[in-house]
Amino acid sequence: MKITDAKVIVCSPGRNFVTLQLTTEDGLVGWGDATLNGRELAVASYLSDHVLPLLAGRDARRIEDTWQFLYRGAYWRRGPVTMAAIAAVDLALWDLLGKSLNVPVYRLLGGACRDRVRVYAHATGENVEAALASVAALRARGYNAIRVQCQVPGGTDVYGVSHGNQPYEPARAGALQETVWETEPYLRFVPKLFARVREEFGPELALLHDAHHRLRPMEAARLGHSLEPFDLFWLEDPTPAEQPDGYRLIRRHTTTPLAVGEVFNSIHDCRDLIVQRSIDYIRASAAHAGGLSHLRKIAQLAELHSVRTGCHGATDLSPVAMAAALHFGLSVPNFAIQEHMPHTAETDRVFPHAYRFADGAMHPGEAPGLGVDCNEALAAQFPYRPAYLPVARLADGTMHDW
Ligand code: KDG
Ligand code: MG
């Protein structure tokens, strides 16, 4: 099953995606997601200029060997660009293997460990009433786990809040946007927000919150402690991910469960956090952490230390990555939850897929491979548009983590 053709498709059906297509001598087509939000063309070039010329003639069934070849063979290894590129190849190879054997990928990963993949949705509001209305709307659609993000009264631009009636979308086309961040009003406000949510919706609903790397460890410890009465499912990314010792400090002060890892791209980024039991959930994704082959190794290490998975699933992970997350979530024993941010209708038309949502959970479907296609002709109607993630500054102009 030799690889005969490989190409990269860059399109923007509502937002930018970088998609890898691998074709074999038998005419099978496999898809991978290589989207790195705000730095898309770097991965497209890494693949087109440096990886694809090496793939022609390789046996598509040698998935692990190809992974090792691209990782060890590059010498300059790890890093988001390299690992997103390796992930795209890895996903396309799993897709091809499933198609060649006529089975969905989850069966190749050991088969289903559960019937469905529990997902959480995003509630967002410019004020508390709007956030409560957003939670109510998601509950009515069947979600039983909801992340709640809300603007701080008076203006601090909290991560994850949409403006107007639009669903939240992290990247913005056009000029780069600068937002203002103030830690103290945020720390005072978030417990009040969750008190209202619990009061309104009772104890059963799983509630999550994303601090998006904006706090120092001791501030995060304070927040975790003040949220304990509201029994969060998790507090996400309380402090920047490159400071694993910060999580040890947070742990000493709070029992609020911690979730980390959407920006991780290798097992080496999370090994200490997992082994030292400084976190409860690992959020690395198949798209940014080296594909299904590498993510499974992370999950296996996590399983040994009672850490469960809660993979990143924002809209900047394409439907190809979403499908991979669902095959992974169905098959990994220590799965806990999967993030679900529905894509735009244009994105769903460009990437028709077998996965589906019902009653707060998803299933990857039974189509061979990952169960996602890419309509190239339609994709060509949505050309790439430069778009950036916002940045954050303190009120006095100091740059801060976004
Ligand atoms: O590209 C950045 C987004 O994926 C990120 O901001 C989303 O934090 C995020 C989340 O939890 O989905
Ligand atoms: Mg996040």
Coordinates of C-alpha atoms and ligand atoms in Angstrom, one line a residue:
M1 CA 0.0 0.0 0.0
K2 CA 2.5 2.6 -1.2
I3 CA 1.9 6.3 -0.9
T4 CA 1.9 7.8 -4.4
D5 CA 0.6 11.3 -3.9
A6 CA 0.5 13.9 -1.1
K7 CA -0.8 17.4 -1.0
V8 CA -1.9 20.2 1.3
I9 CA -5.2 22.0 1.0
V10 CA -5.6 25.4 2.7
C11 CA -9.1 26.7 3.0
S12 CA -11.3 29.1 5.0
P13 CA -14.9 28.0 5.2
G14 CA -15.6 30.4 8.1
R15 CA -12.1 30.0 9.5
N16 CA -8.8 28.7 8.3
F17 CA -7.9 25.0 8.0
V18 CA -4.8 23.2 6.7
T19 CA -5.7 19.7 5.5
L20 CA -3.3 16.9 4.4
Q21 CA -4.4 14.5 1.7
L22 CA -2.4 11.3 1.1
T23 CA -3.3 9.0 -1.8
T24 CA -2.1 5.3 -2.2
E25 CA -1.3 3.3 -5.2
D26 CA -4.7 1.6 -4.8
G27 CA -6.5 5.0 -5.0
L28 CA -7.4 5.2 -1.3
V29 CA -7.4 8.7 0.1
G30 CA -6.5 9.5 3.7
W31 CA -7.0 12.9 5.5
G32 CA -5.1 14.7 8.2
D33 CA -5.6 18.0 10.0
A34 CA -2.6 20.3 10.1
T35 CA -4.3 23.5 11.4
L36 CA -2.2 25.6 13.8
N37 CA -4.4 28.6 14.6
G38 CA -2.8 31.9 13.6
R39 CA 0.3 30.2 12.2
E40 CA -1.4 28.0 9.5
L41 CA 1.0 28.6 6.6
A42 CA 4.1 27.6 8.6
V43 CA 2.7 24.1 9.0
A44 CA 1.5 24.1 5.3
S45 CA 5.1 24.9 4.3
Y46 CA 6.7 22.4 6.7
L47 CA 4.6 19.7 5.1
S48 CA 4.8 20.7 1.5
D49 CA 8.5 21.7 1.4
H50 CA 10.0 19.3 3.9
V51 CA 7.7 16.3 4.6
L52 CA 5.7 15.4 1.6
P53 CA 8.8 14.8 -0.7
L54 CA 9.9 12.1 1.8
L55 CA 6.6 10.2 1.8
A56 CA 6.3 9.1 -1.9
G57 CA 6.9 5.3 -2.1
R58 CA 6.6 4.7 1.6
D59 CA 4.3 1.8 2.8
A60 CA 1.2 3.6 4.3
R61 CA 0.7 0.7 6.8
R62 CA 4.0 1.5 8.6
I63 CA 2.4 4.1 10.8
E64 CA 4.7 4.0 13.8
D65 CA 7.8 3.7 11.7
T66 CA 6.7 6.8 9.7
W67 CA 6.1 8.7 13.0
Q68 CA 9.6 7.8 14.2
F69 CA 11.1 8.7 10.8
L70 CA 9.5 12.2 10.9
Y71 CA 10.3 12.8 14.6
R72 CA 13.8 11.3 15.0
G73 CA 14.7 12.0 11.4
A74 CA 14.2 15.8 11.6
Y75 CA 16.8 16.2 14.4
W76 CA 15.1 19.5 15.2
R77 CA 12.2 17.8 16.9
R78 CA 9.1 18.7 19.0
G79 CA 7.5 22.2 18.8
P80 CA 4.0 23.1 17.6
V81 CA 4.8 23.3 13.9
T82 CA 6.7 20.1 13.6
M83 CA 4.3 18.1 15.8
A84 CA 1.2 19.5 14.0
A85 CA 2.8 18.4 10.7
I86 CA 3.6 14.9 12.1
A87 CA 0.1 14.7 13.5
A88 CA -1.4 15.4 10.1
V89 CA 0.6 12.5 8.5
D90 CA -0.3 10.2 11.4
L91 CA -4.0 10.9 11.2
A92 CA -4.0 10.4 7.4
L93 CA -2.2 7.0 7.8
W94 CA -4.7 5.8 10.4
D95 CA -7.5 6.9 8.1
L96 CA -5.9 5.0 5.2
L97 CA -5.4 1.9 7.3
G98 CA -9.1 1.9 8.4
K99 CA -10.2 2.4 4.8
S100 CA -8.0 -0.4 3.5
L101 CA -9.4 -2.8 6.1
N102 CA -12.9 -1.4 5.8
V103 CA -13.2 -0.7 9.6
P104 CA -13.6 2.5 11.6
V105 CA -10.4 3.7 13.3
Y106 CA -11.6 3.1 16.8
R107 CA -11.6 -0.7 16.1
L108 CA -7.9 -0.5 15.2
L109 CA -7.3 1.3 18.5
G110 CA -8.6 -1.7 20.5
G111 CA -12.3 -1.2 20.0
A112 CA -14.9 0.7 21.9
C113 CA -14.5 1.0 25.7
R114 CA -17.9 2.8 26.0
D115 CA -21.0 3.4 23.9
R116 CA -20.5 7.1 23.4
V117 CA -18.2 10.0 24.1
R118 CA -19.4 12.5 26.6
V119 CA -18.8 16.1 25.4
Y120 CA -18.9 19.6 27.0
A121 CA -20.2 22.7 25.3
H122 CA -19.4 26.4 25.7
A123 CA -21.7 28.9 27.4
T124 CA -20.7 32.5 27.1
G125 CA -22.2 35.8 28.1
E126 CA -21.4 39.5 28.1
N127 CA -23.1 39.6 31.6
V128 CA -24.3 37.0 34.1
E129 CA -27.9 37.0 32.8
A130 CA -26.6 36.3 29.3
A131 CA -24.3 33.5 30.5
L132 CA -27.2 31.9 32.4
A133 CA -29.4 32.1 29.3
S134 CA -26.6 30.5 27.3
V135 CA -26.3 27.6 29.9
A136 CA -30.1 27.1 29.7
A137 CA -30.0 26.9 25.9
L138 CA -27.2 24.3 25.9
R139 CA -29.0 22.2 28.5
A140 CA -32.1 22.3 26.3
R141 CA -29.9 20.9 23.4
G142 CA -28.9 18.0 25.7
Y143 CA -25.5 18.9 27.1
N144 CA -24.9 17.8 30.7
A145 CA -21.4 19.4 30.9
I146 CA -20.9 23.1 30.2
R147 CA -18.0 25.4 30.3
V148 CA -19.0 28.9 31.5
Q149 CA -17.2 32.1 30.5
C150 CA -18.5 35.6 31.3
Q151 CA -17.3 39.1 30.9
V152 CA -16.3 40.8 34.2
P153 CA -18.7 43.7 34.9
G154 CA -16.8 46.9 34.1
G155 CA -15.0 45.6 31.1
T156 CA -12.1 43.1 31.6
D157 CA -12.0 41.0 28.5
V158 CA -12.3 37.5 29.8
Y159 CA -11.1 34.7 27.4
G160 CA -13.9 32.8 25.7
V161 CA -16.7 35.4 25.7
S162 CA -18.5 36.0 22.4
H163 CA -19.8 39.4 21.4
G164 CA -23.2 39.9 19.9
N165 CA -25.1 36.7 19.1
Q166 CA -22.2 35.0 17.4
P167 CA -20.8 31.7 18.7
Y168 CA -17.4 32.1 20.3
E169 CA -14.6 31.9 17.8
P170 CA -11.0 32.5 19.0
A171 CA -9.4 33.7 15.7
R172 CA -10.3 37.0 14.2
A173 CA -9.8 37.9 10.5
G174 CA -8.2 41.2 9.7
A175 CA -6.0 43.3 12.0
L176 CA -4.7 41.7 15.2
Q177 CA -6.9 42.6 18.2
E178 CA -5.6 43.8 21.6
T179 CA -7.7 43.1 24.7
V180 CA -7.3 44.4 28.3
W181 CA -6.8 42.0 31.1
E182 CA -7.1 42.7 34.9
T183 CA -6.6 39.8 37.3
E184 CA -8.1 41.1 40.5
P185 CA -11.6 41.9 39.2
Y186 CA -11.7 38.5 37.5
L187 CA -10.7 36.7 40.7
R188 CA -13.5 38.5 42.6
F189 CA -16.1 37.9 39.9
V190 CA -15.7 34.2 38.9
P191 CA -16.9 32.7 42.2
K192 CA -20.0 35.0 42.1
L193 CA -20.7 33.8 38.6
F194 CA -20.5 30.1 39.5
A195 CA -22.6 30.7 42.7
R196 CA -25.4 32.0 40.3
V197 CA -25.0 29.1 37.9
R198 CA -25.3 26.5 40.7
E199 CA -28.2 28.3 42.3
E200 CA -30.0 28.3 38.9
F201 CA -29.2 24.8 37.6
G202 CA -28.6 22.7 40.7
P203 CA -25.8 20.3 41.7
E204 CA -26.0 17.8 38.9
L205 CA -24.8 19.8 35.9
A206 CA -21.0 19.4 35.3
L207 CA -19.5 22.9 35.2
L208 CA -16.1 23.8 33.7
H209 CA -14.1 27.1 33.5
D210 CA -11.1 28.1 31.4
A211 CA -8.7 30.6 32.9
H212 CA -6.6 30.4 29.7
H213 CA -3.1 30.6 31.3
R214 CA -3.7 34.1 32.7
L215 CA -3.0 33.6 36.4
R216 CA 0.1 33.2 38.4
P217 CA 0.2 30.0 40.5
M218 CA -0.8 31.6 43.8
E219 CA -3.6 33.5 42.1
A220 CA -4.8 30.3 40.5
A221 CA -4.6 28.6 43.9
R222 CA -6.9 31.3 45.3
L223 CA -9.3 30.9 42.5
G224 CA -9.4 27.1 42.8
H225 CA -10.0 27.5 46.6
S226 CA -12.8 30.0 46.2
L227 CA -14.5 27.8 43.6
E228 CA -14.6 24.7 45.8
P229 CA -18.2 25.3 47.1
F230 CA -19.4 25.2 43.4
D231 CA -17.9 21.7 42.7
L232 CA -16.4 22.4 39.3
F233 CA -15.7 19.4 37.0
W234 CA -12.5 21.3 36.1
L235 CA -10.6 24.5 36.2
E236 CA -8.6 24.7 32.9
D237 CA -5.2 26.1 32.2
P238 CA -5.0 28.2 35.4
T239 CA -1.4 29.1 34.9
P240 CA 1.0 29.0 31.9
A241 CA 1.7 25.5 30.8
E242 CA 5.5 25.8 30.7
Q243 CA 5.6 26.1 34.5
P244 CA 4.8 22.5 35.8
D245 CA 6.0 23.4 39.3
G246 CA 3.2 26.0 39.4
Y247 CA 0.7 23.2 39.4
R248 CA 2.3 21.6 42.4
L249 CA 1.8 24.9 44.3
I250 CA -1.9 25.2 43.1
R251 CA -2.5 21.6 44.2
R252 CA -1.3 22.3 47.8
H253 CA -4.1 24.8 48.2
T254 CA -7.2 23.5 46.4
T255 CA -9.1 20.3 45.6
T256 CA -10.7 21.9 42.5
P257 CA -9.8 19.5 39.7
L258 CA -7.2 20.8 37.2
A259 CA -7.1 20.3 33.4
V260 CA -4.1 21.3 31.3
G261 CA -2.5 20.6 27.9
E262 CA -4.2 22.0 24.8
V263 CA -0.9 23.7 23.9
F264 CA 1.2 20.7 24.6
N265 CA 2.7 18.9 21.7
S266 CA 4.6 16.0 23.2
I267 CA 4.6 13.6 26.1
H268 CA 7.6 15.4 27.4
D269 CA 5.4 18.5 28.1
C270 CA 3.1 16.6 30.4
R271 CA 5.2 13.8 31.9
D272 CA 6.1 15.6 35.1
L273 CA 2.5 16.9 35.6
I274 CA 1.1 13.4 35.1
V275 CA 3.7 11.4 37.1
Q276 CA 3.6 13.9 40.0
R277 CA -0.3 13.8 39.9
S278 CA -0.4 17.6 39.7
I279 CA -3.3 17.5 37.3
D280 CA -6.6 15.5 36.9
Y281 CA -7.2 15.8 33.2
I282 CA -4.8 16.0 30.2
R283 CA -6.1 18.0 27.3
A284 CA -3.5 17.3 24.6
S285 CA -5.1 16.7 21.2
A286 CA -4.4 14.4 18.3
A287 CA -4.0 17.4 16.1
H288 CA -1.3 19.2 18.0
A289 CA 0.4 16.4 20.0
G290 CA 1.7 14.2 17.2
G291 CA -1.5 12.4 16.1
L292 CA -3.3 9.4 17.4
S293 CA 0.0 7.4 17.7
H294 CA 1.5 9.8 20.2
L295 CA -1.7 10.8 22.0
R296 CA -2.2 7.2 22.9
K297 CA 1.2 7.1 24.6
I298 CA 0.2 10.2 26.6
A299 CA -3.1 8.5 27.6
Q300 CA -1.3 5.4 28.7
L301 CA 1.1 7.3 30.9
A302 CA -1.9 9.2 32.3
E303 CA -3.8 5.9 33.0
L304 CA -1.0 4.7 35.2
H305 CA -1.4 7.8 37.4
S306 CA -5.2 8.1 37.5
V307 CA -5.2 11.1 35.2
R308 CA -8.1 11.1 32.6
T309 CA -8.3 12.6 29.2
G310 CA -10.4 15.7 28.2
C311 CA -9.0 16.6 24.7
H312 CA -9.0 20.0 23.2
G313 CA -11.8 20.4 20.6
A314 CA -12.1 24.1 19.7
T315 CA -13.2 25.1 16.2
D316 CA -9.6 25.5 15.1
L317 CA -9.3 21.7 15.2
S318 CA -10.9 20.7 11.9
P319 CA -13.6 18.0 11.5
V320 CA -10.8 15.6 10.7
A321 CA -9.2 16.2 14.1
M322 CA -12.7 16.1 15.7
A323 CA -13.3 12.7 14.2
A324 CA -9.9 11.5 15.5
A325 CA -10.7 12.8 19.0
L326 CA -14.0 10.7 18.9
H327 CA -12.3 7.5 17.8
F328 CA -9.7 8.1 20.5
G329 CA -12.4 9.0 23.1
L330 CA -14.4 5.9 22.4
S331 CA -11.4 3.5 22.6
V332 CA -9.2 4.9 25.5
P333 CA -10.0 3.4 28.9
N334 CA -9.2 6.6 30.9
F335 CA -11.3 8.9 28.8
A336 CA -13.3 11.5 30.8
I337 CA -14.8 14.1 28.5
Q338 CA -14.3 15.7 25.0
E339 CA -14.6 19.4 24.2
H340 CA -17.2 20.1 21.5
M341 CA -17.5 23.4 19.7
P342 CA -19.7 22.9 16.6
H343 CA -18.2 24.1 13.3
T344 CA -19.9 26.5 10.9
A345 CA -22.3 25.1 8.3
E346 CA -19.8 25.9 5.6
T347 CA -17.1 23.9 7.4
D348 CA -19.4 21.0 7.8
R349 CA -20.2 21.1 4.0
V350 CA -16.5 21.2 3.1
F351 CA -15.8 18.3 5.5
P352 CA -18.8 15.9 5.4
H353 CA -18.5 13.5 8.3
A354 CA -20.0 10.4 10.0
Y355 CA -19.8 11.6 13.6
R356 CA -23.0 12.7 15.3
F357 CA -24.2 14.3 18.5
A358 CA -27.2 13.2 20.7
D359 CA -28.0 13.6 24.4
G360 CA -24.8 15.3 25.5
A361 CA -22.5 12.8 23.8
M362 CA -21.0 12.0 20.4
H363 CA -20.1 9.0 18.4
P364 CA -17.6 8.8 15.5
G365 CA -19.9 6.6 13.4
E366 CA -19.1 3.3 11.6
A367 CA -17.6 4.6 8.3
P368 CA -14.3 3.1 7.4
G369 CA -11.2 5.1 8.6
L370 CA -11.8 8.4 10.4
G371 CA -15.2 8.9 8.7
V372 CA -14.5 12.4 7.3
D373 CA -14.1 13.6 3.8
C374 CA -12.9 16.9 2.3
N375 CA -14.7 18.3 -0.7
E376 CA -11.8 19.9 -2.5
A377 CA -13.9 21.7 -5.1
L378 CA -15.9 23.3 -2.4
A379 CA -12.8 24.1 -0.3
A380 CA -11.4 26.0 -3.2
Q381 CA -14.3 28.4 -3.0
F382 CA -13.1 29.5 0.5
P383 CA -9.6 30.8 0.1
Y384 CA -7.2 31.4 3.0
R385 CA -7.8 34.7 4.9
P386 CA -5.1 35.9 7.3
A387 CA -6.5 35.7 10.8
Y388 CA -4.9 36.1 14.3
L389 CA -5.7 35.1 17.8
P390 CA -6.1 38.3 20.0
V391 CA -3.4 39.3 22.4
A392 CA -3.9 40.6 26.0
R393 CA -2.3 43.6 27.7
L394 CA -2.6 44.8 31.3
A395 CA -4.3 48.2 31.8
D396 CA -0.9 49.9 31.8
G397 CA 0.1 48.4 28.5
T398 CA 2.2 45.5 29.7
M399 CA 1.9 42.3 27.5
H400 CA 0.2 39.5 29.3
D401 CA -0.6 35.8 28.4
W402 CA -3.8 35.7 26.2
Ligands
KDG1 O1 -6.5 28.4 19.0 C1 -6.7 28.7 20.4 C2 -8.0 28.0 20.8 O2 -8.0 26.7 20.4 C3 -8.1 28.1 22.3 O3 -8.1 29.4 22.7 C4 -9.4 27.3 22.7 O4 -8.8 27.5 25.0 C5 -9.4 27.0 24.1 C6 -10.4 25.9 24.5 O5 -10.3 25.5 25.6 O6 -11.1 25.4 23.6
MG2 MG -8.7 26.1 26.7

